[in-house]
Coordinates of C-alpha atoms (C1' of nucleotides) in Angstrom, one line a residue:
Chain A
X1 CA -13.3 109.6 -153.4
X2 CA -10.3 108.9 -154.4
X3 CA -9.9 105.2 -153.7
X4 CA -8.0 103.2 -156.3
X5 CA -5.9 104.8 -158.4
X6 CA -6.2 104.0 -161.5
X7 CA -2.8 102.2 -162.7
X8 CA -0.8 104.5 -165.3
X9 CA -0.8 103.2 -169.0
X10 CA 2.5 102.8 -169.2
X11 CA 2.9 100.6 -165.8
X12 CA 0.6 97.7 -167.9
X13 CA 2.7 97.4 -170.9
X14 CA 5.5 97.7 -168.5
X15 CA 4.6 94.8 -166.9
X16 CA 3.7 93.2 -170.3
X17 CA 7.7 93.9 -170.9
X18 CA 8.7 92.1 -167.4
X19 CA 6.6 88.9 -168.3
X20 CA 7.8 88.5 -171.5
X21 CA 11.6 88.8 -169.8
X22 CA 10.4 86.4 -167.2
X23 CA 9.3 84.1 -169.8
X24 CA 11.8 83.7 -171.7
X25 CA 14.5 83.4 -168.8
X26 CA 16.1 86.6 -169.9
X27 CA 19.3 87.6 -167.4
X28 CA 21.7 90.4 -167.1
X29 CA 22.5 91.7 -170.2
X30 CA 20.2 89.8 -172.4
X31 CA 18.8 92.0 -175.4
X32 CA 15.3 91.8 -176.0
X33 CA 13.3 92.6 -179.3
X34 CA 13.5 95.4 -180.8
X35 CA 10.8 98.5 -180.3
X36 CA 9.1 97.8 -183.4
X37 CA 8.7 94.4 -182.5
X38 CA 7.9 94.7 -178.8
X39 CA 5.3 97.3 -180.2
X40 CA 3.6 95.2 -182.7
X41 CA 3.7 92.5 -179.6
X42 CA 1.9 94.3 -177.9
X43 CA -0.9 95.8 -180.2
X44 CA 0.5 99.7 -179.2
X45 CA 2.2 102.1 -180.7
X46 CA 5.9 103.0 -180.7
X47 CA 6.0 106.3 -178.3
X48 CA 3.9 104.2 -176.0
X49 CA 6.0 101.2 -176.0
X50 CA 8.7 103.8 -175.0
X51 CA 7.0 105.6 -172.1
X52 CA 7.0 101.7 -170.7
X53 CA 10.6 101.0 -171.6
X54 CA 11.4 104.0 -169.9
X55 CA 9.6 103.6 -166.7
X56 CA 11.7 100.3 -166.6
X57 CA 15.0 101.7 -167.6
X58 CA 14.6 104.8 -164.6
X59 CA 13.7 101.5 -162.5
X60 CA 17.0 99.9 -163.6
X61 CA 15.4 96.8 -164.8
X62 CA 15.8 97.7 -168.3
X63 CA 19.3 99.0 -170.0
X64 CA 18.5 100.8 -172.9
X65 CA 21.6 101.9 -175.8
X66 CA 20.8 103.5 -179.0
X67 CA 21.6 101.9 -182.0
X68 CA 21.9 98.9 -180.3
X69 CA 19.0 97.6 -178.1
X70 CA 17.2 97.0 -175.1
X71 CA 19.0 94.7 -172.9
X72 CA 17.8 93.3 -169.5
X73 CA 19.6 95.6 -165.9
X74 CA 21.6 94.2 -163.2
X75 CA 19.7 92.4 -160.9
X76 CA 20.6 94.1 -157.8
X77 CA 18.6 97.1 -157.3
X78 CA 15.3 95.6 -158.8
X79 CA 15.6 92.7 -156.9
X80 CA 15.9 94.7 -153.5
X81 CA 12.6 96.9 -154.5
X82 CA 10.7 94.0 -154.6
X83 CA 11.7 92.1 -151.3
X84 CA 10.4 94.6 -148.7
X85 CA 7.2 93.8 -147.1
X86 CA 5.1 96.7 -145.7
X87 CA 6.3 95.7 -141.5
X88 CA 10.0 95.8 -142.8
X89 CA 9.4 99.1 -144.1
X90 CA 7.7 100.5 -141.5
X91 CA 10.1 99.0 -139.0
X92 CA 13.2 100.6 -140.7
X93 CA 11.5 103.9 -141.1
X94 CA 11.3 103.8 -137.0
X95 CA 14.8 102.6 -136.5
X96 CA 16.4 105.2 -139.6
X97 CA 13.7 108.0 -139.0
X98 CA 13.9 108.3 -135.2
X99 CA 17.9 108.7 -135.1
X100 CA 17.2 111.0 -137.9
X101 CA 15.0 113.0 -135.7
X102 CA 17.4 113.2 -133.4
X103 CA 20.3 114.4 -135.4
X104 CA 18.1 117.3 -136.4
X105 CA 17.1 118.3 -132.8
X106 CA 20.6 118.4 -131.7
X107 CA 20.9 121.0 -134.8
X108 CA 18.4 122.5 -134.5
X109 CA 18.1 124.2 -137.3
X110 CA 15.4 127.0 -137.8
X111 CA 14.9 126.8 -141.6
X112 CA 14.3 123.7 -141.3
X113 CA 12.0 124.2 -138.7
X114 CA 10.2 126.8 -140.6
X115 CA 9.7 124.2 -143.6
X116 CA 7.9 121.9 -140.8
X117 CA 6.0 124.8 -140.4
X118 CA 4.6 125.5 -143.8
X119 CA 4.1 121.8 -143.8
X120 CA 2.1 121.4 -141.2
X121 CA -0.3 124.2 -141.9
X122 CA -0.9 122.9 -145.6
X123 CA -1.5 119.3 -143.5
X124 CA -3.7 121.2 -141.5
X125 CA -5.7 122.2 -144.7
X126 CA -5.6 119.6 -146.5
X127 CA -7.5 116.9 -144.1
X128 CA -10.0 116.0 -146.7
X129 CA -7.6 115.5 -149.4
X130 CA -6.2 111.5 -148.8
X131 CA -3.4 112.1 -151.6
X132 CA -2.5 115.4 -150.9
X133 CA -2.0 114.5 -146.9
X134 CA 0.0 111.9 -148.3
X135 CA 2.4 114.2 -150.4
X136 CA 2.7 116.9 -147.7
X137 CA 3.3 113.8 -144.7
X138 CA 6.3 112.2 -147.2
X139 CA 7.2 115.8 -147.2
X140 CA 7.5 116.3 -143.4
X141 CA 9.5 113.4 -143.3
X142 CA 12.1 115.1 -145.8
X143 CA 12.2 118.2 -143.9
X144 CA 12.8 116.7 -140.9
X145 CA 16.1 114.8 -142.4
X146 CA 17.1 118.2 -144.0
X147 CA 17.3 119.7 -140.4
X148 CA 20.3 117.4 -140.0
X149 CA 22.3 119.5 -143.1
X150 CA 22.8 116.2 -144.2
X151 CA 21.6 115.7 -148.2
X152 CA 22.2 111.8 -148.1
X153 CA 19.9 111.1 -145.4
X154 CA 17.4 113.2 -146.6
X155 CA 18.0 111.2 -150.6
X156 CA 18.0 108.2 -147.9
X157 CA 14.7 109.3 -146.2
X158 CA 12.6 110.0 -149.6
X159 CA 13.8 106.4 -150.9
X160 CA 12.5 104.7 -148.1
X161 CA 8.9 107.1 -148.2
X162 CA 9.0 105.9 -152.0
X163 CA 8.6 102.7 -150.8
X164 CA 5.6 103.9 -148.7
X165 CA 4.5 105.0 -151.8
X166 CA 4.2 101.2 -153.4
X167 CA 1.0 100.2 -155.2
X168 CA 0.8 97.4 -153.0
X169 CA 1.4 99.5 -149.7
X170 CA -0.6 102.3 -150.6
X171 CA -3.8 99.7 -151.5
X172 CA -3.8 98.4 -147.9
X173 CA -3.3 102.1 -146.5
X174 CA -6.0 103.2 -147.9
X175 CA -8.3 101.3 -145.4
X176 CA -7.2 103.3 -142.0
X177 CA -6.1 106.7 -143.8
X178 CA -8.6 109.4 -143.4
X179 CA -9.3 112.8 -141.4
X180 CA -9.1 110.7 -138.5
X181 CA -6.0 108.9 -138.7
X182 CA -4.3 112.4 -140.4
X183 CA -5.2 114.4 -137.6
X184 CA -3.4 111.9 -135.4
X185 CA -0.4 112.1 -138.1
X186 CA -0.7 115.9 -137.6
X187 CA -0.5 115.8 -133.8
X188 CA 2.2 113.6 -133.7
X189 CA 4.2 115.5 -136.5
X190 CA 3.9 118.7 -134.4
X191 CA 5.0 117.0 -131.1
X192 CA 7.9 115.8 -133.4
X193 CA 8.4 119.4 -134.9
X194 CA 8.4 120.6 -131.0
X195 CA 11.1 118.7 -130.0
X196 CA 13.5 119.7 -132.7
X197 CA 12.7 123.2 -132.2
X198 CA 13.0 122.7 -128.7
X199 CA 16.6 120.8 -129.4
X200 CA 15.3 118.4 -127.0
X201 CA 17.4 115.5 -128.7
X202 CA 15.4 112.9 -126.8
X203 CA 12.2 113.6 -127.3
X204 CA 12.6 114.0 -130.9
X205 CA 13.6 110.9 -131.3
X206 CA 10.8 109.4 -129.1
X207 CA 8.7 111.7 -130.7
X208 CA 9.4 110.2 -133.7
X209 CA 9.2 106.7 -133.1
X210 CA 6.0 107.1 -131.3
X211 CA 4.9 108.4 -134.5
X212 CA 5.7 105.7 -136.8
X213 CA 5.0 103.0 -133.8
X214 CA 1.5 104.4 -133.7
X215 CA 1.5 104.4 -137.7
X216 CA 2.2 101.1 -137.7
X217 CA -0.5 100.2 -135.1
X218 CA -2.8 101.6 -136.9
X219 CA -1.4 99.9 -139.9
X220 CA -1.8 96.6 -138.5
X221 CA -5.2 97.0 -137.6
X222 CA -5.8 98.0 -141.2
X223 CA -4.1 94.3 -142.4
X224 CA -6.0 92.5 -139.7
X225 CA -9.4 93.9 -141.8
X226 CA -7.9 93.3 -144.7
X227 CA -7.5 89.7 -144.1
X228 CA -11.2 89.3 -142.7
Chain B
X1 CA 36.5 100.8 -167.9
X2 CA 33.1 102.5 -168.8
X3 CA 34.2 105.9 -168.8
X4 CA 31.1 108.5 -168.7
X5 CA 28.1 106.8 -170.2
X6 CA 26.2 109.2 -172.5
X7 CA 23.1 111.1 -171.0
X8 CA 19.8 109.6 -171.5
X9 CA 18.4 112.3 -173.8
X10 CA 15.0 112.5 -171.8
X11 CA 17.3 112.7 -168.9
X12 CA 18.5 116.3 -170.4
X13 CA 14.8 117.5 -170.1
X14 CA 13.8 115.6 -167.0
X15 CA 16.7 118.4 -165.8
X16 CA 15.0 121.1 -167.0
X17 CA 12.0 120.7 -165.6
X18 CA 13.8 120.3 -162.1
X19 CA 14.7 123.5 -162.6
X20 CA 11.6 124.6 -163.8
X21 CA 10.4 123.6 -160.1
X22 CA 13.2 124.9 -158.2
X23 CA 13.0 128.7 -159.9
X24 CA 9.2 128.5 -159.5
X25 CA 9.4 127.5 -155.6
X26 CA 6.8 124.9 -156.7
X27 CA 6.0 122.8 -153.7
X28 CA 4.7 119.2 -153.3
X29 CA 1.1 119.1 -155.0
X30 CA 1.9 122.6 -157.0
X31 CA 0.9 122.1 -160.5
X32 CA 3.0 122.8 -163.1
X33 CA 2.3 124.0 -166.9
X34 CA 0.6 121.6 -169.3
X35 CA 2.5 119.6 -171.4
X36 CA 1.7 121.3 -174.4
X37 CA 3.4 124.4 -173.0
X38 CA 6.2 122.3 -171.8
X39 CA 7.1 121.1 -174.8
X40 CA 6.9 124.3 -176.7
X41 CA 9.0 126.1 -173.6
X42 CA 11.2 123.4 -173.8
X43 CA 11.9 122.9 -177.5
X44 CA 11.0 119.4 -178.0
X45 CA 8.1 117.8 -179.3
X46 CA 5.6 116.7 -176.9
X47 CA 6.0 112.6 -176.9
X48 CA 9.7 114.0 -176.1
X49 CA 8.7 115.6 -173.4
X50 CA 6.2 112.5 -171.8
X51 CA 9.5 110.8 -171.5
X52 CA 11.0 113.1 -169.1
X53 CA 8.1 113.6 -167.0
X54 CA 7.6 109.7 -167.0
X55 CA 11.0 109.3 -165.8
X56 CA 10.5 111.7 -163.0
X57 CA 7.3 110.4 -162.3
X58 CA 8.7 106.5 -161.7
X59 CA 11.0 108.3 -159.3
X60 CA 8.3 109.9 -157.3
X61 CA 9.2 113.5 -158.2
X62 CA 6.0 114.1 -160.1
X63 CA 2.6 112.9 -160.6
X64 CA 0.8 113.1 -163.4
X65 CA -3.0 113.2 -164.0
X66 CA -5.3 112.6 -166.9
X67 CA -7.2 115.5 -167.6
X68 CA -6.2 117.3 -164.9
X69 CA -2.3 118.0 -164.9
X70 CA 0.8 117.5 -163.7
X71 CA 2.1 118.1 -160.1
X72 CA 5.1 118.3 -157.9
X73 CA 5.5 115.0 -155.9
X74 CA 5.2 113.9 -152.8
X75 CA 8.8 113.9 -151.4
X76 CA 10.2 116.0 -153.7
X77 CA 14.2 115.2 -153.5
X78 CA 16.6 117.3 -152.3
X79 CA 17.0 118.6 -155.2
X80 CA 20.2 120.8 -154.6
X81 CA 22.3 117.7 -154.1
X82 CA 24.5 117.1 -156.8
X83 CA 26.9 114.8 -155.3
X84 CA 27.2 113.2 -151.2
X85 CA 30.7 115.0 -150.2
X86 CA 32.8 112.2 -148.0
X87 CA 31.9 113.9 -145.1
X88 CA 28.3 113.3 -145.5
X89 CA 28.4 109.6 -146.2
X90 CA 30.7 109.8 -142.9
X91 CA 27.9 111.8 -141.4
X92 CA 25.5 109.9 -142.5
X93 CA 26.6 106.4 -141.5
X94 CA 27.4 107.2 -138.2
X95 CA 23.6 108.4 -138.0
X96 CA 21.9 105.4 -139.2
X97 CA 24.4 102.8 -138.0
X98 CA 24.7 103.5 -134.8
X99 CA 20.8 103.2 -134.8
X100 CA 20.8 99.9 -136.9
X101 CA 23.6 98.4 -134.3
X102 CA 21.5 99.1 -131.4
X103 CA 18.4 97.5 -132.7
X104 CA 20.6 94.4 -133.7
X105 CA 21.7 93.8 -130.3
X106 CA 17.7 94.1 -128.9
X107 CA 17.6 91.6 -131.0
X108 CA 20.7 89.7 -130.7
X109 CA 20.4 87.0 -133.0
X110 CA 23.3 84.1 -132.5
X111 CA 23.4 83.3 -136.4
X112 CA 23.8 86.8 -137.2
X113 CA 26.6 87.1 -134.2
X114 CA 28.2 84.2 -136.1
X115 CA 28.8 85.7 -139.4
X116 CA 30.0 88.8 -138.0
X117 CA 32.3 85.9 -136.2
X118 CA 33.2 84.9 -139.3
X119 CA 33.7 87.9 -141.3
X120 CA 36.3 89.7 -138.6
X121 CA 38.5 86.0 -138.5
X122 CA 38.9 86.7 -142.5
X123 CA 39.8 90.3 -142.0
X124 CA 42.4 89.2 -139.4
X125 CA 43.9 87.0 -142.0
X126 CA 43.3 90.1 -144.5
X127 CA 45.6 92.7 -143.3
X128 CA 48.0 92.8 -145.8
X129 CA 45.6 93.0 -148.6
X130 CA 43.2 96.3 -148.6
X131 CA 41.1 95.2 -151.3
X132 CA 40.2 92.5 -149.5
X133 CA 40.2 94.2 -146.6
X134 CA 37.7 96.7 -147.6
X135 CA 35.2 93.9 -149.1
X136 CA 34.9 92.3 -145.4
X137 CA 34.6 95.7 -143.8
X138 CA 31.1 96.2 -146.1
X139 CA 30.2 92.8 -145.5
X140 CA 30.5 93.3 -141.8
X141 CA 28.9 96.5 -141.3
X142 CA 26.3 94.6 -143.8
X143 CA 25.9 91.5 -141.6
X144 CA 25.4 94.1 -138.5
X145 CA 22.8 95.1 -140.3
X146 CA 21.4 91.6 -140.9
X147 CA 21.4 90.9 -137.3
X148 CA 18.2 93.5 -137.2
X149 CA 16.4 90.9 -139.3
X150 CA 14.9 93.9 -141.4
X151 CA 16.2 93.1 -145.4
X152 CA 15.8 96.8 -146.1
X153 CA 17.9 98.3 -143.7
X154 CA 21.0 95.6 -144.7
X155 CA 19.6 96.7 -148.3
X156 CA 20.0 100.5 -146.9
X157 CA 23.6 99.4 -145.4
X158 CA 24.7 98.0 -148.4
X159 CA 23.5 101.4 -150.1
X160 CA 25.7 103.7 -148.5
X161 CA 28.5 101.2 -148.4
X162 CA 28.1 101.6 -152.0
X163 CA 29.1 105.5 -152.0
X164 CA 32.0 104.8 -149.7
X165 CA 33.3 102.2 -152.6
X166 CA 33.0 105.5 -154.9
X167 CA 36.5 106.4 -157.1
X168 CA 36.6 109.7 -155.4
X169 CA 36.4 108.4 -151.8
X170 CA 38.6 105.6 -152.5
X171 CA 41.5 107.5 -153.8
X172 CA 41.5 110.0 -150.1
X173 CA 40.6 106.9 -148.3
X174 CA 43.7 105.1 -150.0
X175 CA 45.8 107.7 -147.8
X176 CA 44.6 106.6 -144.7
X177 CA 44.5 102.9 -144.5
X178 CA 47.1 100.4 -144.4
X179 CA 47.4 97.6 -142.0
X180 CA 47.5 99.7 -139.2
X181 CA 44.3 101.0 -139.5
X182 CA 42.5 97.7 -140.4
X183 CA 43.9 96.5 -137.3
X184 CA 42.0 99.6 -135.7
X185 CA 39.3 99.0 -137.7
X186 CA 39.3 95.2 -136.8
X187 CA 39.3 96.0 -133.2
X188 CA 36.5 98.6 -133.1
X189 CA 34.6 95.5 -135.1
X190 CA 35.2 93.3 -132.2
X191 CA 33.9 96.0 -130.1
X192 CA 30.5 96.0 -132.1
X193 CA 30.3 92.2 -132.1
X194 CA 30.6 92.2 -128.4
X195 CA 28.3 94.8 -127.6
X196 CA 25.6 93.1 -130.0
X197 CA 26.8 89.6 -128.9
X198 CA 25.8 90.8 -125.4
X199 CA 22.4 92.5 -126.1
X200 CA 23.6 95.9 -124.8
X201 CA 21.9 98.4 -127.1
X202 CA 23.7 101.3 -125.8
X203 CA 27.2 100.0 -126.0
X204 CA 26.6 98.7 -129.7
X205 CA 25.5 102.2 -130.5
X206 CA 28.2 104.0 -129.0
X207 CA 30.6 101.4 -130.5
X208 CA 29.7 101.5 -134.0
X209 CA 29.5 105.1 -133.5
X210 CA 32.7 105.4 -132.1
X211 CA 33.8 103.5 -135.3
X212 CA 32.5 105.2 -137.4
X213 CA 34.0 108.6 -135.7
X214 CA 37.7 107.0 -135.4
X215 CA 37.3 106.5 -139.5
X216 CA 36.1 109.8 -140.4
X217 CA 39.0 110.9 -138.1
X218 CA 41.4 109.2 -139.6
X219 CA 39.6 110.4 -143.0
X220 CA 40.3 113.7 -142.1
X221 CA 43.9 113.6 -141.1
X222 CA 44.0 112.0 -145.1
X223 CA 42.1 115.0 -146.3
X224 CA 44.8 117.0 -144.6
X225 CA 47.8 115.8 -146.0
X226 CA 45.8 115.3 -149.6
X227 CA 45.3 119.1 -149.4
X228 CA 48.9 119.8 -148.5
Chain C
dA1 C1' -30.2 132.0 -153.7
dT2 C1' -28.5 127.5 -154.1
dG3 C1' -27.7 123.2 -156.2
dA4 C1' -27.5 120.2 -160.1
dC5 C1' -26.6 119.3 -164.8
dT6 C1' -24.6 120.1 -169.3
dG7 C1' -21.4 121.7 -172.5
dA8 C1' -17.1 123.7 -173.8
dA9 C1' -12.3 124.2 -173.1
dG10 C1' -8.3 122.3 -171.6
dT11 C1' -5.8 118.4 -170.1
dG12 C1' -3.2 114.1 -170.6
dG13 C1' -3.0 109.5 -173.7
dT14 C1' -2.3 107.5 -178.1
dC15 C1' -1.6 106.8 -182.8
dT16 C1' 0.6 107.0 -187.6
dG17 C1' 4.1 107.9 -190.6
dA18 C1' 8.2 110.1 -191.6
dC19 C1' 12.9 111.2 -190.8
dC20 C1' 17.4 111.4 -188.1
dA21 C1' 21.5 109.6 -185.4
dC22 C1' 23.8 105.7 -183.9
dT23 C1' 25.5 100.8 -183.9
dT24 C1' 26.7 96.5 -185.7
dG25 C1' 28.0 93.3 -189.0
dC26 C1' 29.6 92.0 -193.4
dC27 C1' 32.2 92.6 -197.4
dC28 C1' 36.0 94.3 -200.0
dC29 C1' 40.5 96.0 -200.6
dG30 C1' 45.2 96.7 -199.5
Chain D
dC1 C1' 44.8 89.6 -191.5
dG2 C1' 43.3 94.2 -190.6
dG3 C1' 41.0 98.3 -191.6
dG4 C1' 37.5 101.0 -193.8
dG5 C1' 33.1 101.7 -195.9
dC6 C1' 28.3 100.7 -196.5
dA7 C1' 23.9 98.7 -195.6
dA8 C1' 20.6 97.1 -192.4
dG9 C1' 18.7 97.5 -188.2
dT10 C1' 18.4 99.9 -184.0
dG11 C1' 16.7 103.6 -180.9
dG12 C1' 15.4 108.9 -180.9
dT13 C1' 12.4 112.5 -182.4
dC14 C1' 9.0 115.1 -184.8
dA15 C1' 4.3 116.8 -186.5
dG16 C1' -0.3 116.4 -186.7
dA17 C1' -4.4 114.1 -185.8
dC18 C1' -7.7 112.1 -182.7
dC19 C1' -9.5 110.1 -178.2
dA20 C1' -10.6 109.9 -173.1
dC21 C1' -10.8 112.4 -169.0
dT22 C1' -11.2 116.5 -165.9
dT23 C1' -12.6 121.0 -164.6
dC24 C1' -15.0 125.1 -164.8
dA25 C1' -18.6 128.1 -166.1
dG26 C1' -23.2 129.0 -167.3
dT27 C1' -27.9 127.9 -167.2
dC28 C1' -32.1 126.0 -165.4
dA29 C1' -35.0 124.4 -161.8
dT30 C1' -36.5 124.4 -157.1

DNA sequence: ATGACTGAAGTGGTCTGACCACTTGCCCCG
DNA sequence: CGGGGCAAGTGGTCAGACCACTTCAGTCAT
């Protein structure tokens, strides 16, 4: 069972890191200590200080420049990561993902529909598997926004799924995902898949929101246990 | 001006091992070689290497696990995009935003009506300056956005805004607009503020879609005479 | 023949200590 | 005062060793 996954090493020093900038009202462009120091700090070695400081710089929280020091990131894109509550994500996956849907069904394109394909029937496979149906329905999702030829909405599409992805997110999904609810997911994705294959612009994009409405149902139900 | 920043060197290897994915048709959940081999394949020592595959595992293109390996991510990127082409972000606004106008004017929320309000009566009193004129046309689209409630679709707005503000866009787009077409611009606004104003989900979407269509029209008579 | 347990091999995670490349600041000289 | 050089401090990398975890294969018991 997979249940909780167990948080990465680097994620704990890397929130060690984000403390100590909290702490210390660090803001834009503030350096913090040095490696060595931050290392010692935190009872670990160098290389794995590093892994951490990397994780943050990737996350644009840090700003790292050789020679020089580790400095605190613009604000901006951190800040906007950590505002989004599970319902807005959900909600603007419906809204984004449904006219996305429907771009791709008026394009109808059948690579693309093909890649649904070999989706599907690894979905299909994989219904005891929790994290691999997770990985292969975040991939759906991508190949259904690379049936509109467009490469930012499909970029646009996986950042949003990353979201999905959240430790937060994915602790509270774990209570109403299993073969049950992925065999829905399936059905739904294939009714989806239809309609673009069909070019049946409507229906994909009902298909689509009935897909993440229904996710979300289920979702809800799963925060309403949560809370009891 | 800051020029091209400097790769991050794990950045270089992070690379690689995209590719290493690509030529291997590895899918999402494939596992790739150990890190050992990695590193040896690769040239670099191994600590080297757990920088890269760190980096692309904060972004969701990998995941790694202890003892077992490391695997292809759930929504793998669309890897073969270098760079959104104008048309794209065009492309791809007029997707999204005709979706996130029509779910504002479900909603049709007065305070968000009001800053739209707002925002076209300073882009009235814009026209002669394009700067200007360009930073109210983000914040409207922006507060549009807003009037769906949802942070992470304005977030989203904001996003793509964001390429259209790129150096490469803004040179063509330079071609194109002058008061004249900020007048157009200003109009089609007012068209999208009444639809929303009103509630009429249809209208708003075919109104910021017909926006967004006029711009990429008059984008492409730019390209034109850029190419000639 | 099947299932469970154990051990070995392979995996990622971490450390130490050394060295390299780059940046910054200070001092000296013209 | 300005420019150049050097030292100190910074991040970047390496090799080699060891640890914790996972997986698979083989053996034993039922």
């Amino acid at each position: 069972m997979q249940g909780d996954k167990p948080r990465r090493p680097y994620r704990v020093i890397a929130d060690q890191i984000l403390e100590l900038v909290a702490e210390n009202g660090l803001a834009p462009g503030d350096r913090l200590p040095a490696e060595r120091e931050l290392a010692e700090r935190f009872g670990v070695s160098r290389p794995s200080l590093r892994e951490a400081l990397i994780a943050l710089e990737v996350e644009g929280r840090l700003d790292i420049r050789m020679g020089s020091g580790i400095y605190v990131g613009a604000p901006a894109r951190a800040a906007a990561i950590e505002g989004e509550s599970p319902f807005e994500v959900l909600q603007a996956r419906a809204i984004v993902e449904s006219a996305i849907a429907e771009e791709a069904a008026r394009r109808c394109d059948p690579a693309a529909v093909a890649a649904m394909d070999r989706i599907l029937a690894r979905m299909a496979e994989a219904m005891g598997d929790p994290a691999r149906s997770l990985d292969l329905d975040g991939a759906f999702h991508i190949a259904v926004a690379m049936g509109t030829g467009n490469g930012l909405l499909a970029d646009m599409t996986a950042d949003i799924y990353r979201l999905r992805l959240s430790p937060f997110f994915s602790r509270l999904a774990a209570h109403f995902e299993g073969p049950g609810t992925w065999r829905l997911a399936l059905a739904e994705h294939g009714a989806i898949r239809d309609a673009i294959a069909a070019g049946d612009a409507g229906a994909a994009r009902e298909a689509m929101r009935h897909h993440l409405t229904e996710s979300q149902r289920r979702f809800c139900g799963a925060f309403a246990a949560d809370a009891a």
